[in-house]
mmCIF file of C-alpha atoms in Angstrom:
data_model
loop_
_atom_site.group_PDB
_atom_site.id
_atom_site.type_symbol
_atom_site.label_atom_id
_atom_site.label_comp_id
_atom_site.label_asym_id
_atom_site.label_seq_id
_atom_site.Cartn_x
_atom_site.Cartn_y
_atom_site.Cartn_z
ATOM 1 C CA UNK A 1 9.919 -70.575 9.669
ATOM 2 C CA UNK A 2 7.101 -68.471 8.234
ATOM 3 C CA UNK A 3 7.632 -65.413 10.222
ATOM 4 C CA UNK A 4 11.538 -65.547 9.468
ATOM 5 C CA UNK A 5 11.067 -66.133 5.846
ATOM 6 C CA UNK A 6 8.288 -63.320 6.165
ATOM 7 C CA UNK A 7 11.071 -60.662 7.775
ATOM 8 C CA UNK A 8 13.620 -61.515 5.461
ATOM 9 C CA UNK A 9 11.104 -60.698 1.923
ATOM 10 C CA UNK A 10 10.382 -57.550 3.853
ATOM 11 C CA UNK A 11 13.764 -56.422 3.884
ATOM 12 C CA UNK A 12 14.615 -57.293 0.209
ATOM 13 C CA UNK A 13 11.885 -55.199 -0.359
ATOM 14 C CA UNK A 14 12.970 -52.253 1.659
ATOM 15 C CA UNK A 15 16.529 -52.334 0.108
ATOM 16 C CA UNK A 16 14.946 -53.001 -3.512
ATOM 17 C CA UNK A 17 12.687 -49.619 -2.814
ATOM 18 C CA UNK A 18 15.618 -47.455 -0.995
ATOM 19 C CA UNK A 19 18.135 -48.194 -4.338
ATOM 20 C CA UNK A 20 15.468 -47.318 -6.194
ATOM 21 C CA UNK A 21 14.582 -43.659 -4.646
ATOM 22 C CA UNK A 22 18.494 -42.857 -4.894
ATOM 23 C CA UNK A 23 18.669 -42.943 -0.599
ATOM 24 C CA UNK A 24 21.762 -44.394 0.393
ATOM 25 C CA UNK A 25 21.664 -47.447 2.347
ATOM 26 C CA UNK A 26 23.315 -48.220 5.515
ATOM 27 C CA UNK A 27 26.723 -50.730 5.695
ATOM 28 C CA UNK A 28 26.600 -51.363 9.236
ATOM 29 C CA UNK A 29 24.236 -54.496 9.018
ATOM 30 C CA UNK A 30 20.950 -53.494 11.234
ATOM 31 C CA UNK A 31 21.433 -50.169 12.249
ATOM 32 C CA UNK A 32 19.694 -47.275 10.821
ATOM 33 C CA UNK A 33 20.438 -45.359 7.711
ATOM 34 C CA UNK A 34 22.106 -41.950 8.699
ATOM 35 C CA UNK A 35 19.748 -38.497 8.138
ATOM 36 C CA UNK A 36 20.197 -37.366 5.009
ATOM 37 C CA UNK A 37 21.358 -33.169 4.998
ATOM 38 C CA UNK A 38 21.541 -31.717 1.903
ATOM 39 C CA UNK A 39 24.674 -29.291 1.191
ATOM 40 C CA UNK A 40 24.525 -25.679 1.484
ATOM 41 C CA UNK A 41 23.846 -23.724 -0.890
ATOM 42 C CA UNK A 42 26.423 -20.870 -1.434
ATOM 43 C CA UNK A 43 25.626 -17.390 -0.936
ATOM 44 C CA UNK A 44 26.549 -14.909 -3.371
ATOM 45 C CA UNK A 45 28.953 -12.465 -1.774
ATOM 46 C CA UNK A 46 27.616 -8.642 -2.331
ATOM 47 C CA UNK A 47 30.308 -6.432 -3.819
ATOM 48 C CA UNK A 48 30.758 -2.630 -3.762
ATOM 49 C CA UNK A 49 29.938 -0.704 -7.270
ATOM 50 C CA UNK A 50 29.403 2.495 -8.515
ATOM 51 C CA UNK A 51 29.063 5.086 -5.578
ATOM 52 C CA UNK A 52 28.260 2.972 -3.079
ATOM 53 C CA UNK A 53 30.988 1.701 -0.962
ATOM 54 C CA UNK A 54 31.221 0.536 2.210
ATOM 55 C CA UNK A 55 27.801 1.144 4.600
ATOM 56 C CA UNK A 56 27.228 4.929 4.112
ATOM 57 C CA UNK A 57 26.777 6.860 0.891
ATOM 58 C CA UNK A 58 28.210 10.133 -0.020
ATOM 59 C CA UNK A 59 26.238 12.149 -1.570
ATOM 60 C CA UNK A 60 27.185 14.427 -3.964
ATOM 61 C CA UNK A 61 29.358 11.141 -5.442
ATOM 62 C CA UNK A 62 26.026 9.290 -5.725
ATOM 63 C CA UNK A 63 23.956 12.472 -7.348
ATOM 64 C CA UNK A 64 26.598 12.399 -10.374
ATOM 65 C CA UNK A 65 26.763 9.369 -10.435
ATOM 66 C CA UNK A 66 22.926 9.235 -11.017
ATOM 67 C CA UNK A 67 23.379 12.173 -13.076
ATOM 68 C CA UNK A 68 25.701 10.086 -16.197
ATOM 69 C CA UNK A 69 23.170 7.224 -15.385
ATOM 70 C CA UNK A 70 20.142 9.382 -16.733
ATOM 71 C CA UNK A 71 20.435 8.679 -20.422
ATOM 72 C CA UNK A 72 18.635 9.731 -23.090
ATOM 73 C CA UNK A 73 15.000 11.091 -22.684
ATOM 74 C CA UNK A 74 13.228 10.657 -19.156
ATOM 75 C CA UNK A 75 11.248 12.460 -16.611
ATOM 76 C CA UNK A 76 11.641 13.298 -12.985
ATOM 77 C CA UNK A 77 8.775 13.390 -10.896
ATOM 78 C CA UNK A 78 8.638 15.206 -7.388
ATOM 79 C CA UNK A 79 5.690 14.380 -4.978
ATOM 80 C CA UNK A 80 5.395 16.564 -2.065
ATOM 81 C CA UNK A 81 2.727 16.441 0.717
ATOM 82 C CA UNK A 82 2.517 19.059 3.426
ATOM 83 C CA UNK A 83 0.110 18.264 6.570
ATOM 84 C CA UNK A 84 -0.203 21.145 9.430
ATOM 85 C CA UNK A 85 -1.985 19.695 12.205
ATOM 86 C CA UNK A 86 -4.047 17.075 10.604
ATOM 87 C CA UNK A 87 -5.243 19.141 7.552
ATOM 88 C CA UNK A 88 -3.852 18.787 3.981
ATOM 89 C CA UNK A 89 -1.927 22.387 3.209
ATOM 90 C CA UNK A 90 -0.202 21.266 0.026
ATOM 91 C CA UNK A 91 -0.391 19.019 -2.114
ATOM 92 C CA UNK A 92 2.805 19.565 -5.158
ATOM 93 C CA UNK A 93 3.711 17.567 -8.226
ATOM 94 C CA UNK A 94 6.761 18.957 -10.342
ATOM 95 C CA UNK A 95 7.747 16.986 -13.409
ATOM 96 C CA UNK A 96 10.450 17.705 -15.649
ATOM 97 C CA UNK A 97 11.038 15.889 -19.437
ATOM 98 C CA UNK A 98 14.079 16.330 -21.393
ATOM 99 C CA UNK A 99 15.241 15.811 -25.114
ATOM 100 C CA UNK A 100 17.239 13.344 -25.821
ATOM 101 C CA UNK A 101 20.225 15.695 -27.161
ATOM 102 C CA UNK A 102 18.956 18.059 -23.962
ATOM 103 C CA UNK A 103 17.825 21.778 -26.322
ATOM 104 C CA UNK A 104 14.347 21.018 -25.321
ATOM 105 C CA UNK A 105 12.600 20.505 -22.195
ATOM 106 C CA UNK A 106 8.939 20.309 -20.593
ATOM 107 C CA UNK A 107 8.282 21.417 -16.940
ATOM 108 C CA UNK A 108 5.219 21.216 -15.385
ATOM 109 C CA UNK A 109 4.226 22.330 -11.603
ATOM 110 C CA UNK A 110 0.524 21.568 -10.338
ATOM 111 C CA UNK A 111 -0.036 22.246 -6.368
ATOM 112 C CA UNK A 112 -3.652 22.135 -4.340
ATOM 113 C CA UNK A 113 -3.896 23.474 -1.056
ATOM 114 C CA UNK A 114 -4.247 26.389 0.959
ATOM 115 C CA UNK A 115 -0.405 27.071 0.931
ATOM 116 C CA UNK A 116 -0.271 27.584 -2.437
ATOM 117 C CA UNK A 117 -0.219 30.712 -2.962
ATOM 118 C CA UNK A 118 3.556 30.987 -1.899
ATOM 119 C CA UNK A 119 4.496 29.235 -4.530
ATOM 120 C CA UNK A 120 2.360 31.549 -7.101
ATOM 121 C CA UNK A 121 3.535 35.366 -6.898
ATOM 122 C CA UNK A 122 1.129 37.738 -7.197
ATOM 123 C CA UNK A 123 -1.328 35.584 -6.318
ATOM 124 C CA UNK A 124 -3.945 35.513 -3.559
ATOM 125 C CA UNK A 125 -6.616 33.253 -2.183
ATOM 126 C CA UNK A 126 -5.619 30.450 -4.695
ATOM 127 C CA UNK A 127 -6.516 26.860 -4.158
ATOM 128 C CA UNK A 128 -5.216 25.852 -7.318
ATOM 129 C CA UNK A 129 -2.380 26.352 -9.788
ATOM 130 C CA UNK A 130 -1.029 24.410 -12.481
ATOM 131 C CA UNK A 131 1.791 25.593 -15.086
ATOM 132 C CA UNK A 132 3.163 23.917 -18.134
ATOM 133 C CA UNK A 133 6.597 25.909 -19.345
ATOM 134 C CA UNK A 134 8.321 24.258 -22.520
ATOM 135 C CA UNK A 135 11.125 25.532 -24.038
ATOM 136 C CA UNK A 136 13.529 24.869 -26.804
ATOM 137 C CA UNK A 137 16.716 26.426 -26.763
ATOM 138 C CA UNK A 138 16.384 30.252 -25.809
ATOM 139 C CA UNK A 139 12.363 30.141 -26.918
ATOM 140 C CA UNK A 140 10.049 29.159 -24.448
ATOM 141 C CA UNK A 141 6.160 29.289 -23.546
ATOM 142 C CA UNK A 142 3.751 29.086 -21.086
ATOM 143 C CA UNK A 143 0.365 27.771 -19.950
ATOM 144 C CA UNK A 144 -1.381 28.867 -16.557
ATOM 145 C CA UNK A 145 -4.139 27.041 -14.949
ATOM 146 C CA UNK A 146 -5.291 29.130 -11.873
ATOM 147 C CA UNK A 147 -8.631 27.946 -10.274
ATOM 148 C CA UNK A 148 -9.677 26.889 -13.461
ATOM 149 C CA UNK A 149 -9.029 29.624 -15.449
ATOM 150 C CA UNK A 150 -6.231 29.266 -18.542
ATOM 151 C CA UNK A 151 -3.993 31.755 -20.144
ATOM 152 C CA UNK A 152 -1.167 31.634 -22.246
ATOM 153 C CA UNK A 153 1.880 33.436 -21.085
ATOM 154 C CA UNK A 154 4.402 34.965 -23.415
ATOM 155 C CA UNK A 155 7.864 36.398 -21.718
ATOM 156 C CA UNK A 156 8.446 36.473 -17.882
ATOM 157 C CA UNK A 157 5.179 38.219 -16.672
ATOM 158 C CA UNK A 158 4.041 37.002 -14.969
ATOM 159 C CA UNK A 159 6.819 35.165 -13.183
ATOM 160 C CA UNK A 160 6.367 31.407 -12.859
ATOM 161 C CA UNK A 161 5.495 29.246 -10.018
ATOM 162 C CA UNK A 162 8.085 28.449 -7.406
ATOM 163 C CA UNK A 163 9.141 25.181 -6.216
ATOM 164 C CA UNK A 164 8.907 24.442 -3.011
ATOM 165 C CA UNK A 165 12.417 23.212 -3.005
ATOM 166 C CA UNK A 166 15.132 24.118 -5.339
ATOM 167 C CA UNK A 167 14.943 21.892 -8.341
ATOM 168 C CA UNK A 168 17.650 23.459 -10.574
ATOM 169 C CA UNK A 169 18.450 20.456 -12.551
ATOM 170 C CA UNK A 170 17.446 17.024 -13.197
ATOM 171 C CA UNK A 171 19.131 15.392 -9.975
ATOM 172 C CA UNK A 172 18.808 18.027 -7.228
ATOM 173 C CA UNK A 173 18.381 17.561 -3.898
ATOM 174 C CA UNK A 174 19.341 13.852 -4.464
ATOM 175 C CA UNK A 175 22.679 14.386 -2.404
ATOM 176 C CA UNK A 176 20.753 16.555 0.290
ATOM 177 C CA UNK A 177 18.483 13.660 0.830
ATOM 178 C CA UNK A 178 20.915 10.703 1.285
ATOM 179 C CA UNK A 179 24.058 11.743 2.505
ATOM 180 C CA UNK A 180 25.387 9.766 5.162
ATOM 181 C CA UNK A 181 22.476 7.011 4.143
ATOM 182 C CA UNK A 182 23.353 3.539 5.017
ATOM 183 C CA UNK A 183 23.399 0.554 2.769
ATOM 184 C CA UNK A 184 20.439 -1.950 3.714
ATOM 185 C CA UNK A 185 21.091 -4.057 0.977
ATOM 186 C CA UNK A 186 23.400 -4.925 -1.513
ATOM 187 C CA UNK A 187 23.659 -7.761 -3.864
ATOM 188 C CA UNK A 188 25.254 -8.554 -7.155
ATOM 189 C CA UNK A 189 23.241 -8.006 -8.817
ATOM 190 C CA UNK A 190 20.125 -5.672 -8.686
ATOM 191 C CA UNK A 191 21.966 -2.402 -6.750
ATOM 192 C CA UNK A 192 21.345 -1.509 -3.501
ATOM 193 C CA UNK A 193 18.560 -0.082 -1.247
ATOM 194 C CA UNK A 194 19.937 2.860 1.228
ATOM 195 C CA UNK A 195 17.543 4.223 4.366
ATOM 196 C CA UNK A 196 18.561 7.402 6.632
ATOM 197 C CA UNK A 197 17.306 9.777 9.189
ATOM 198 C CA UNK A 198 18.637 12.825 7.940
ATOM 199 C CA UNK A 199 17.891 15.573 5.701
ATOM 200 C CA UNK A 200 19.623 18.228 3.829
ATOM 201 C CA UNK A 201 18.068 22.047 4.435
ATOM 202 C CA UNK A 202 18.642 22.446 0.875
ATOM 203 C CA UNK A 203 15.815 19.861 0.361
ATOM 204 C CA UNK A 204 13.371 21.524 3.112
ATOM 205 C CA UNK A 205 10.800 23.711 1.996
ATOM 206 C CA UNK A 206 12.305 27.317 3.554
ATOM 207 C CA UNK A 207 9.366 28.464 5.931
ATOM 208 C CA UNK A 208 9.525 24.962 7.957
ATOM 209 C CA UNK A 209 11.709 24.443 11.100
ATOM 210 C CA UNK A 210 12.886 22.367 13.227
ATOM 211 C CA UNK A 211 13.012 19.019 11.093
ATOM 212 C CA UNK A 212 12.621 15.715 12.699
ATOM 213 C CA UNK A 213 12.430 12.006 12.989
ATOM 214 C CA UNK A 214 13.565 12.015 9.511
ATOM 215 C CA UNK A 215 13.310 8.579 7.827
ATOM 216 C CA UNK A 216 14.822 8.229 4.009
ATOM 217 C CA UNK A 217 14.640 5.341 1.961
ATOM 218 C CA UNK A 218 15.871 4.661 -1.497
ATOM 219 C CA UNK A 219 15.999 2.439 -4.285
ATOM 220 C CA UNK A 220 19.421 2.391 -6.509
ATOM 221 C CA UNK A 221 20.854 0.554 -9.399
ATOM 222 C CA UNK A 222 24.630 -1.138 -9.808
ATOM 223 C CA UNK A 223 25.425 1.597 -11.996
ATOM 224 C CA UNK A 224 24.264 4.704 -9.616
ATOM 225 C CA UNK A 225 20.617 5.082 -10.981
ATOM 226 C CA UNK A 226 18.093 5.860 -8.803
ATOM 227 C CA UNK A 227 14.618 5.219 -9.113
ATOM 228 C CA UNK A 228 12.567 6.188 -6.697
ATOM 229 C CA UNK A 229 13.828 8.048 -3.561
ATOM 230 C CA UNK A 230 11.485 9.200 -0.366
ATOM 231 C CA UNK A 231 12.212 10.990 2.522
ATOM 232 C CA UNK A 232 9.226 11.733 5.095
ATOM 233 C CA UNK A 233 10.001 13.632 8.461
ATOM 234 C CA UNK A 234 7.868 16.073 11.036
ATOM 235 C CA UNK A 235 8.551 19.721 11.214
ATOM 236 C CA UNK A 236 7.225 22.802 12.818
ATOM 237 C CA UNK A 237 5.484 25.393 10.393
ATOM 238 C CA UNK A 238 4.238 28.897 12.001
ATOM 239 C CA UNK A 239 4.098 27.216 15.529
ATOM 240 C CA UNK A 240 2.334 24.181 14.304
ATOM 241 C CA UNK A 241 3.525 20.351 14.001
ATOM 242 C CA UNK A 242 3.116 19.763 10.289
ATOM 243 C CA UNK A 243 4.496 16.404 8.334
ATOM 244 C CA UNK A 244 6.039 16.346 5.048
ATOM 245 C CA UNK A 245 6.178 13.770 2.536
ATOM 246 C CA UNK A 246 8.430 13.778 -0.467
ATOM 247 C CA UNK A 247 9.567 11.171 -3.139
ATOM 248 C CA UNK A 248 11.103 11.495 -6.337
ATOM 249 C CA UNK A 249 11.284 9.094 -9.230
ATOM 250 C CA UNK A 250 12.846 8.591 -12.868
ATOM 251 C CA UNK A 251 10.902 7.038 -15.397
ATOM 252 C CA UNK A 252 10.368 6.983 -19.381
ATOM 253 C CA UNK A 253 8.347 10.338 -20.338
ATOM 254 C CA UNK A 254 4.638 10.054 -20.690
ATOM 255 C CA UNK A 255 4.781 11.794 -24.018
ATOM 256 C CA UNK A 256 7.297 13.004 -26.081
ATOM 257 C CA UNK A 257 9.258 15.892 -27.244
ATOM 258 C CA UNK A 258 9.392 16.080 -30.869
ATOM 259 C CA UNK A 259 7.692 19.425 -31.366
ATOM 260 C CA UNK A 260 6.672 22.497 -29.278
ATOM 261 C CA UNK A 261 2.696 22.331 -28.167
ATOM 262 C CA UNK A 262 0.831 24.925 -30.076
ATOM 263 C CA UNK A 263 -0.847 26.716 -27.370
ATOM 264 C CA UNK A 264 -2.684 29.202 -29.132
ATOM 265 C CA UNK A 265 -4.915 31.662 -27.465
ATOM 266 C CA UNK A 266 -6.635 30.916 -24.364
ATOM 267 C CA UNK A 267 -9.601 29.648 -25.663
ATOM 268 C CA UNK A 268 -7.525 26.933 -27.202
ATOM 269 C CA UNK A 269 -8.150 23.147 -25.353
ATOM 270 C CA UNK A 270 -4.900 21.926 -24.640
ATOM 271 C CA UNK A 271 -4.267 18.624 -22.479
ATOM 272 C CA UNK A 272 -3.551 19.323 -18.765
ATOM 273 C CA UNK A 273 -2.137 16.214 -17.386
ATOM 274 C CA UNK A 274 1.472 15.938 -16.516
ATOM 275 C CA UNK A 275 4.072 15.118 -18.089
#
């Protein structure tokens, strides 16, 4: 009588302590409560927006797209690396600023290496050359950094440093880079992320050949923005295996535009970072 009385407390007990926890409790007299599986959560279904439709991107649609997307003032920064058979060649950084209402603008170009004197004409055995250009409307000026020494450049002599690609405007090469890109990922809400393995010429520095094992990634918003964009690949450069590295990002300027620098003469100090 004990041992009965003892079994049937215990399971008072275990129904008193199930009803409490919220676990449901079993009907069928002694058999076991059924697993508990908790529902699914939905998954949010990714939609196409903007440019971006479907698994590959077109590019020119998606470069004006992420042209209206650039609003107001911001800067575009271009990273290139060039590596020729295990030594550094170039090193590049191009960054652009522009006004809000767009009559102003600040360009600078800084590159390292021993390739860079294709990029500065007239130049020889230079290791380094930096160049700040700003202009409003039709005025503009210039500030030279070559091996350390500065000068302030009035007019178009000497001619300015060359890109290694063509940067034209604000957005270029974005459509040489990812056209034909395919859509990794796409949700509802924060854009999309493309990769490819192909790369425009327009958006190869001229004097390399023979690009390959091109990978591109990317990093886009809903509304077409990008902001940040990479594309690395191998290529051969005067008979030798070199590997490039480029990305290119948007972001808020690093110091505004309200009024011209004042260069002065070239013993004048005037801040060399980027913009």
């Amino acid at each position: 009588m004990y041992v009965v009385r003892s079994g049937v407390v215990a399971l008072v007990v275990l129904v008193a302590l199930a009803g409490c926890s919220g676990l449901p409790v079993s009907d069928a007299g002694s058999e076991p409560s059924a697993t508990v599986t908790p529902a699914p959560v939905p998954e949010s279904t990714p939609v196409d927006r903007g440019p971006v439709v479907g698994e590959q991107v077109d590019g020119g649609q998606l470069e004006a797209a992420h042209a209206d997307a650039l609003v107001g003032v911001y800067t575009r920064i271009v990273d290139i690396r060039i590596v020729v058979s295990g030594e550094r060649r170039l090193d590049y950084r191009g960054a652009l600023t522009n006004s809000t209402n767009g009559d102003r603008s600040l360009r600078t170009r800084t590159f390292s290496g021993a390739e860079t004197p294709r990029f500065a004409p007239g130049l020889e055995n230079v290791s380094m050359a930096r160049e700040r250009r700003y202009a409003v409307e039709n005025d503009s000026a210039r500030l030279r950094v070559i091996d350390g020494d500065r000068s302030v450049v009035d007019g178009s002599d000497p001619p300015p440093l060359e890109s290694p690609v063509p940067m034209a405007d604000a957005v270029a090469p974005v459509g040489a880079i990812l056209d034909g890109a395919t859509v990794t990922e796409r949700t509802v809400t924060d854009g999309y992320r493309l990769s490819g393995d192909t790369v425009g010429d327009s958006a190869v520095p001229a004097y390399l050949d023979d690009v390959r094992n091109v990978t591109v990634g990317a990093t886009i918003r809903s509304n077409g923005q990008i902001t940040l964009l990479s594309v690395q690949y191998e290529a051969t450069f005067d008979g030798e295996r070199a590997t490039v590295t480029q990305n290119i990002y948007w972001s808020p300027p690093a110091e505004p535009l309200a009024e011209p620098p004042w260069y002065g003469d070239s013993s004048t100090p005037t801040p060399e970072t980027d913009a």
